[in-house]
Amino acid sequence: MRSQPVPIRMKLKESDITPEVLFRQRRRILQMAALAPCLAWHGSAAAKAADFANGEEPNSYEDITRYNNFYEFGTDKSDPAKHAHRLTTAPWTVTVDGQCDAGGQFDLDQLLKRVTLEERIYRLRCVEAWSMVVPWQGFELGSLLKTFQPRSSAKYVAFETAVRPAEMPGLKYSSIDWPYREGLRMDEAMHSLTLLATGLYGKPMPKQNGAPLRLVVPWKYGFKSIKSIVRIHFSESRPATTWNMLQPREYGFYANVNPQVDHPRWSQARERRIGEWFKRDTLMFNGYAEQVAGLYRGMDLRKEY
């Protein structure tokens, strides 16, 4: 998925963001193993930096929060920032069910208290129809999934996004079978690079980016990183996923970033980083091949795209 970004300029109040110079100073301190306050959901926890972007500088807060795909709020890249303020994120309930022994309904605080690991700031390259470097705040998905005691029969984990017609004007588009659905194989879900994110740039997750809880799978195309999660389901069989259901020839279940596999309508060999004029070569698994290639050993990634 590649497209040329459209510049978006929307005025923010100074109080709306963490100044980038302060964030960058904080990041350098964190990289020296110092601790900093976590400004996402666990306000009293300590946050450490985990730099998986090979030293690349993060995109600006405005880039990350003003140019999004979140079809529940509209199909234009600027629609989520315009309309997502309608979303009510408190209270928030997540249902966990399927092939597990400790599922149930959990409010967000209950859910996050199940995670004993410190939250970290993860600087990751992420790809949608463009690419960015995002300083996500969150924790490893696997650390949460273990607390639900998935059974050996659980081969996949599926996710669903909230459906709020009064708050999400994009739900009027009947071409998509709502709710938005995504899924991962269990070994993908348990990988240490797969995150549940609760914030970015040291601030709580903006609604247009998937508040209060979203998935981040940095070696896959962005549509796999489902937003505003309300259901986690453990399954024996591969779950149906929204874009694969809608256009199976164009969007496979795995959706791994792969420059050798073109989208039927365009090449995926090169990508454009938001804020840059020129394209760059797309990296296999978005640059995370060393960490994740072993998950797909023996698979034909041209067929299992």
Coordinates of C-alpha atoms in Angstrom, one line a residue:
M1 CA 0.0 0.0 0.0
R2 CA 1.7 3.2 -1.1
S3 CA 0.3 6.6 -1.9
Q4 CA 1.7 10.2 -2.0
P5 CA 0.8 12.0 1.2
V6 CA -1.3 15.1 1.1
P7 CA 0.1 17.9 3.3
I8 CA -2.2 18.7 6.1
R9 CA -1.9 21.9 8.2
M10 CA -4.1 22.2 11.3
K11 CA -3.4 24.7 14.0
L12 CA -2.8 23.2 17.5
K13 CA -2.7 25.0 20.8
E14 CA 0.7 24.8 22.5
S15 CA -0.9 23.0 25.4
D16 CA -2.1 20.2 23.0
I17 CA 1.3 18.6 22.5
T18 CA 4.5 17.7 24.2
P19 CA 7.1 20.0 22.5
E20 CA 9.3 17.9 20.3
V21 CA 12.5 19.4 21.7
L22 CA 11.5 18.2 25.2
F23 CA 10.5 14.8 23.9
R24 CA 13.8 14.4 22.1
Q25 CA 15.8 15.5 25.2
R26 CA 13.8 13.0 27.3
R27 CA 14.4 10.2 24.8
R28 CA 18.2 10.8 24.9
I29 CA 18.1 10.6 28.7
L30 CA 16.0 7.4 28.6
Q31 CA 18.5 5.9 26.2
M32 CA 21.1 6.4 28.9
A33 CA 19.0 4.1 31.1
A34 CA 17.4 6.8 33.2
L35 CA 13.7 6.7 34.1
A36 CA 11.0 9.1 33.1
P37 CA 7.4 9.5 34.2
C38 CA 4.9 7.5 32.1
L39 CA 2.2 9.9 30.9
A40 CA -0.2 7.3 29.4
W41 CA -2.7 5.2 31.4
H42 CA -0.3 4.1 34.2
G43 CA 0.5 7.6 35.5
S44 CA 2.7 6.4 38.4
A45 CA 4.6 3.8 36.4
A46 CA 8.1 4.3 35.1
A47 CA 8.8 4.2 31.3
K48 CA 12.0 3.2 29.6
A49 CA 12.9 3.7 25.9
A50 CA 13.0 0.8 23.6
D51 CA 14.4 2.0 20.2
F52 CA 13.5 -0.4 17.4
A53 CA 13.8 2.3 14.7
N54 CA 17.6 2.1 14.4
G55 CA 18.0 5.7 15.7
E56 CA 15.6 7.2 13.1
E57 CA 14.0 10.4 14.4
P58 CA 10.2 10.1 15.1
N59 CA 7.7 12.0 13.0
S60 CA 6.1 15.1 14.6
Y61 CA 3.1 14.8 16.8
E62 CA 1.1 16.7 14.1
D63 CA 2.2 14.2 11.4
I64 CA 1.2 11.2 13.5
T65 CA -2.2 12.6 14.7
R66 CA -3.4 14.5 11.6
Y67 CA -2.9 12.0 8.8
N68 CA -4.6 8.8 9.6
N69 CA -6.7 5.8 8.4
F70 CA -9.6 5.2 10.7
Y71 CA -12.6 4.5 8.4
E72 CA -15.1 4.6 11.2
F73 CA -14.6 8.3 11.1
G74 CA -14.3 8.7 7.3
T75 CA -12.2 7.7 4.3
D76 CA -10.2 10.9 3.9
K77 CA -6.9 10.9 5.8
S78 CA -8.0 14.1 7.6
D79 CA -11.4 12.8 8.7
P80 CA -10.3 11.0 11.9
A81 CA -8.7 14.2 13.3
K82 CA -11.9 16.1 12.4
H83 CA -14.4 13.6 13.8
A84 CA -12.8 11.4 16.4
H85 CA -13.4 13.8 19.2
R86 CA -17.0 12.4 19.3
L87 CA -15.7 9.0 20.5
T88 CA -16.5 8.3 24.2
T89 CA -13.5 6.4 25.7
A90 CA -14.5 6.3 29.3
P91 CA -15.9 4.0 30.5
W92 CA -14.4 1.4 28.1
T93 CA -15.1 -2.4 28.2
V94 CA -13.1 -5.1 26.5
T95 CA -14.6 -8.6 26.1
V96 CA -12.2 -11.6 26.1
D97 CA -13.6 -14.9 25.0
G98 CA -13.1 -18.0 22.9
Q99 CA -10.4 -20.7 23.6
C100 CA -9.2 -19.4 27.0
D101 CA -9.9 -20.3 30.6
A102 CA -9.8 -16.8 32.2
G103 CA -11.8 -14.6 29.8
G104 CA -14.6 -12.2 30.7
Q105 CA -15.6 -8.6 30.5
F106 CA -13.0 -6.1 31.7
D107 CA -13.1 -2.3 32.1
L108 CA -9.9 -0.7 30.9
D109 CA -8.4 -0.2 34.3
Q110 CA -9.0 -3.9 35.2
L111 CA -7.4 -4.9 31.9
L112 CA -4.3 -2.8 32.4
K113 CA -3.8 -3.9 36.0
R114 CA -3.3 -7.4 34.7
V115 CA 0.0 -6.3 33.1
T116 CA 2.8 -6.3 35.5
L117 CA 5.5 -5.2 33.1
E118 CA 6.6 -1.5 33.0
E119 CA 5.2 0.5 30.1
R120 CA 7.9 1.5 27.7
I121 CA 8.2 4.1 24.9
Y122 CA 8.7 2.1 21.7
R123 CA 10.1 3.9 18.7
L124 CA 8.9 1.9 15.8
R125 CA 8.7 2.3 12.0
C126 CA 5.1 1.8 11.0
V127 CA 3.7 1.5 7.4
E128 CA 0.2 2.2 6.1
A129 CA -0.1 3.8 2.7
W130 CA 2.9 5.8 3.9
S131 CA 5.5 5.3 6.6
M132 CA 6.3 7.0 9.9
V133 CA 8.4 6.5 12.9
V134 CA 6.2 6.6 15.9
P135 CA 7.1 6.8 19.6
W136 CA 4.3 4.5 20.9
Q137 CA 3.7 4.1 24.6
G138 CA 2.4 0.7 25.7
F139 CA 3.3 -2.9 26.5
E140 CA 3.8 -6.3 24.9
L141 CA 0.5 -7.9 23.8
G142 CA 1.7 -11.3 24.8
S143 CA 2.1 -10.3 28.5
L144 CA -1.6 -9.5 28.6
L145 CA -2.7 -12.5 26.5
K146 CA -1.0 -14.9 28.9
T147 CA -3.2 -13.8 31.8
F148 CA -6.3 -15.1 30.0
Q149 CA -4.8 -18.6 30.0
P150 CA -5.3 -19.4 26.3
R151 CA -5.8 -23.1 25.6
S152 CA -3.5 -25.2 23.4
S153 CA -6.4 -25.2 20.9
A154 CA -6.0 -21.4 20.5
K155 CA -4.1 -21.0 17.2
Y156 CA -5.2 -17.4 16.5
V157 CA -6.3 -14.3 18.3
A158 CA -8.9 -12.0 16.8
F159 CA -9.8 -8.4 17.5
E160 CA -12.8 -6.2 16.9
T161 CA -13.2 -2.4 17.0
A162 CA -16.0 -0.5 18.7
V163 CA -19.2 0.2 16.7
R164 CA -20.7 3.5 17.7
P165 CA -23.0 4.8 15.0
A166 CA -23.8 8.0 16.9
E167 CA -20.1 8.7 17.4
M168 CA -18.6 7.3 14.2
P169 CA -19.9 8.9 11.0
G170 CA -17.9 6.6 8.8
L171 CA -20.1 3.6 9.7
K172 CA -22.6 4.8 7.1
Y173 CA -20.3 3.2 4.5
S174 CA -22.1 -0.1 3.9
S175 CA -19.3 -1.6 1.8
I176 CA -17.6 -2.6 5.0
D177 CA -19.1 -5.3 7.2
W178 CA -18.7 -3.6 10.6
P179 CA -17.3 -4.1 13.1
Y180 CA -13.7 -3.8 11.8
R181 CA -12.0 -7.1 12.4
E182 CA -8.4 -8.2 12.5
G183 CA -6.4 -11.2 13.6
L184 CA -3.0 -12.7 14.2
R185 CA -1.5 -16.2 14.5
M186 CA -0.7 -16.9 18.1
D187 CA 3.0 -16.8 17.6
E188 CA 2.7 -13.4 16.0
A189 CA 0.6 -12.1 18.8
M190 CA 3.0 -13.4 21.4
H191 CA 6.1 -11.8 19.7
S192 CA 7.8 -9.2 21.8
L193 CA 7.4 -6.6 19.0
T194 CA 3.6 -6.9 19.0
L195 CA 2.3 -4.2 21.2
L196 CA -0.9 -2.9 22.8
A197 CA -0.4 0.8 22.7
T198 CA -2.0 3.2 25.1
G199 CA -0.3 6.4 24.1
L200 CA 2.3 8.1 21.9
Y201 CA 4.8 10.9 22.4
G202 CA 4.4 10.4 26.1
K203 CA 0.8 11.3 26.1
P204 CA -2.5 9.3 26.2
M205 CA -3.5 7.8 22.9
P206 CA -5.3 10.4 20.7
K207 CA -8.8 9.2 19.6
Q208 CA -7.9 9.4 15.9
N209 CA -5.0 7.1 16.5
G210 CA -7.1 4.4 18.2
A211 CA -7.8 5.4 21.8
P212 CA -7.9 4.0 24.3
L213 CA -6.3 0.8 23.2
R214 CA -4.9 -0.2 19.8
L215 CA -2.7 -2.9 18.4
V216 CA 0.7 -2.2 16.8
V217 CA 2.4 -4.8 14.6
P218 CA 5.3 -2.9 13.1
W219 CA 6.4 -5.5 10.5
K220 CA 2.9 -5.6 8.8
Y221 CA 1.0 -3.0 6.9
G222 CA -1.0 -0.6 9.0
F223 CA -4.5 -2.1 8.5
K224 CA -3.4 -5.0 10.7
S225 CA -2.9 -2.6 13.7
I226 CA -6.6 -2.4 14.7
K227 CA -7.8 0.6 16.7
S228 CA -10.2 1.2 19.6
I229 CA -10.3 -2.5 20.6
V230 CA -13.5 -3.9 22.4
R231 CA -13.1 -7.6 21.8
I232 CA -10.2 -10.1 22.0
H233 CA -11.2 -13.7 20.8
F234 CA -9.0 -16.8 20.9
S235 CA -9.8 -19.1 18.0
E236 CA -8.9 -22.5 16.7
S237 CA -9.3 -21.4 13.1
R238 CA -8.1 -18.4 11.1
P239 CA -10.4 -15.5 11.8
A240 CA -12.1 -13.4 9.1
T241 CA -10.4 -10.0 8.7
T242 CA -12.0 -6.9 7.3
W243 CA -9.8 -6.1 4.3
N244 CA -9.3 -9.7 3.4
M245 CA -13.1 -10.2 3.4
L246 CA -13.6 -7.0 1.3
Q247 CA -10.8 -7.6 -1.3
P248 CA -9.1 -10.9 -0.8
R249 CA -7.0 -10.6 -3.9
E250 CA -5.5 -7.4 -2.7
Y251 CA -5.2 -7.8 1.0
G252 CA -4.0 -11.1 2.5
F253 CA -4.4 -12.3 6.1
Y254 CA -0.7 -11.9 6.9
A255 CA -0.1 -8.5 5.3
N256 CA 3.7 -8.6 6.0
V257 CA 5.6 -5.7 4.5
N258 CA 7.3 -7.3 1.5
P259 CA 8.9 -5.3 -1.3
Q260 CA 8.9 -8.5 -3.5
V261 CA 5.1 -8.8 -3.5
D262 CA 3.3 -6.0 -5.3
H263 CA -0.2 -4.9 -4.7
P264 CA -2.2 -5.9 -7.8
R265 CA -2.6 -2.2 -8.6
W266 CA 0.9 -0.8 -7.6
S267 CA 4.4 -1.6 -6.7
Q268 CA 5.3 -2.0 -3.1
A269 CA 9.1 -1.9 -3.7
R270 CA 9.4 1.7 -2.5
E271 CA 7.7 3.8 0.1
R272 CA 7.3 7.4 1.1
R273 CA 8.0 8.6 4.6
I274 CA 5.7 11.3 5.8
G275 CA 7.6 14.6 5.7
E276 CA 10.0 13.5 3.0
W277 CA 9.9 14.4 -0.7
F278 CA 11.6 11.3 -2.1
K279 CA 10.7 7.6 -1.9
R280 CA 13.0 5.1 -0.2
D281 CA 13.4 1.4 -0.7
T282 CA 10.9 -0.7 1.2
L283 CA 12.6 -3.1 3.7
M284 CA 11.6 -6.7 4.1
F285 CA 9.3 -7.0 7.1
N286 CA 9.7 -3.2 7.4
G287 CA 13.2 -3.6 8.6
Y288 CA 12.4 -6.1 11.3
A289 CA 13.5 -9.3 9.4
E290 CA 16.1 -10.2 12.0
Q291 CA 13.5 -10.3 14.7
V292 CA 10.5 -11.8 12.9
A293 CA 11.6 -13.8 9.7
G294 CA 11.7 -17.0 11.7
L295 CA 8.0 -16.8 12.2
Y296 CA 7.5 -17.6 8.5
R297 CA 10.2 -20.1 7.9
G298 CA 9.2 -22.6 5.2
M299 CA 6.2 -20.4 4.0
D300 CA 5.8 -19.1 0.5
L301 CA 5.3 -15.4 1.2
R302 CA 4.1 -14.8 -2.3
K303 CA 1.1 -17.0 -1.7
E304 CA 0.7 -16.3 2.0
Y305 CA 0.8 -12.6 1.5

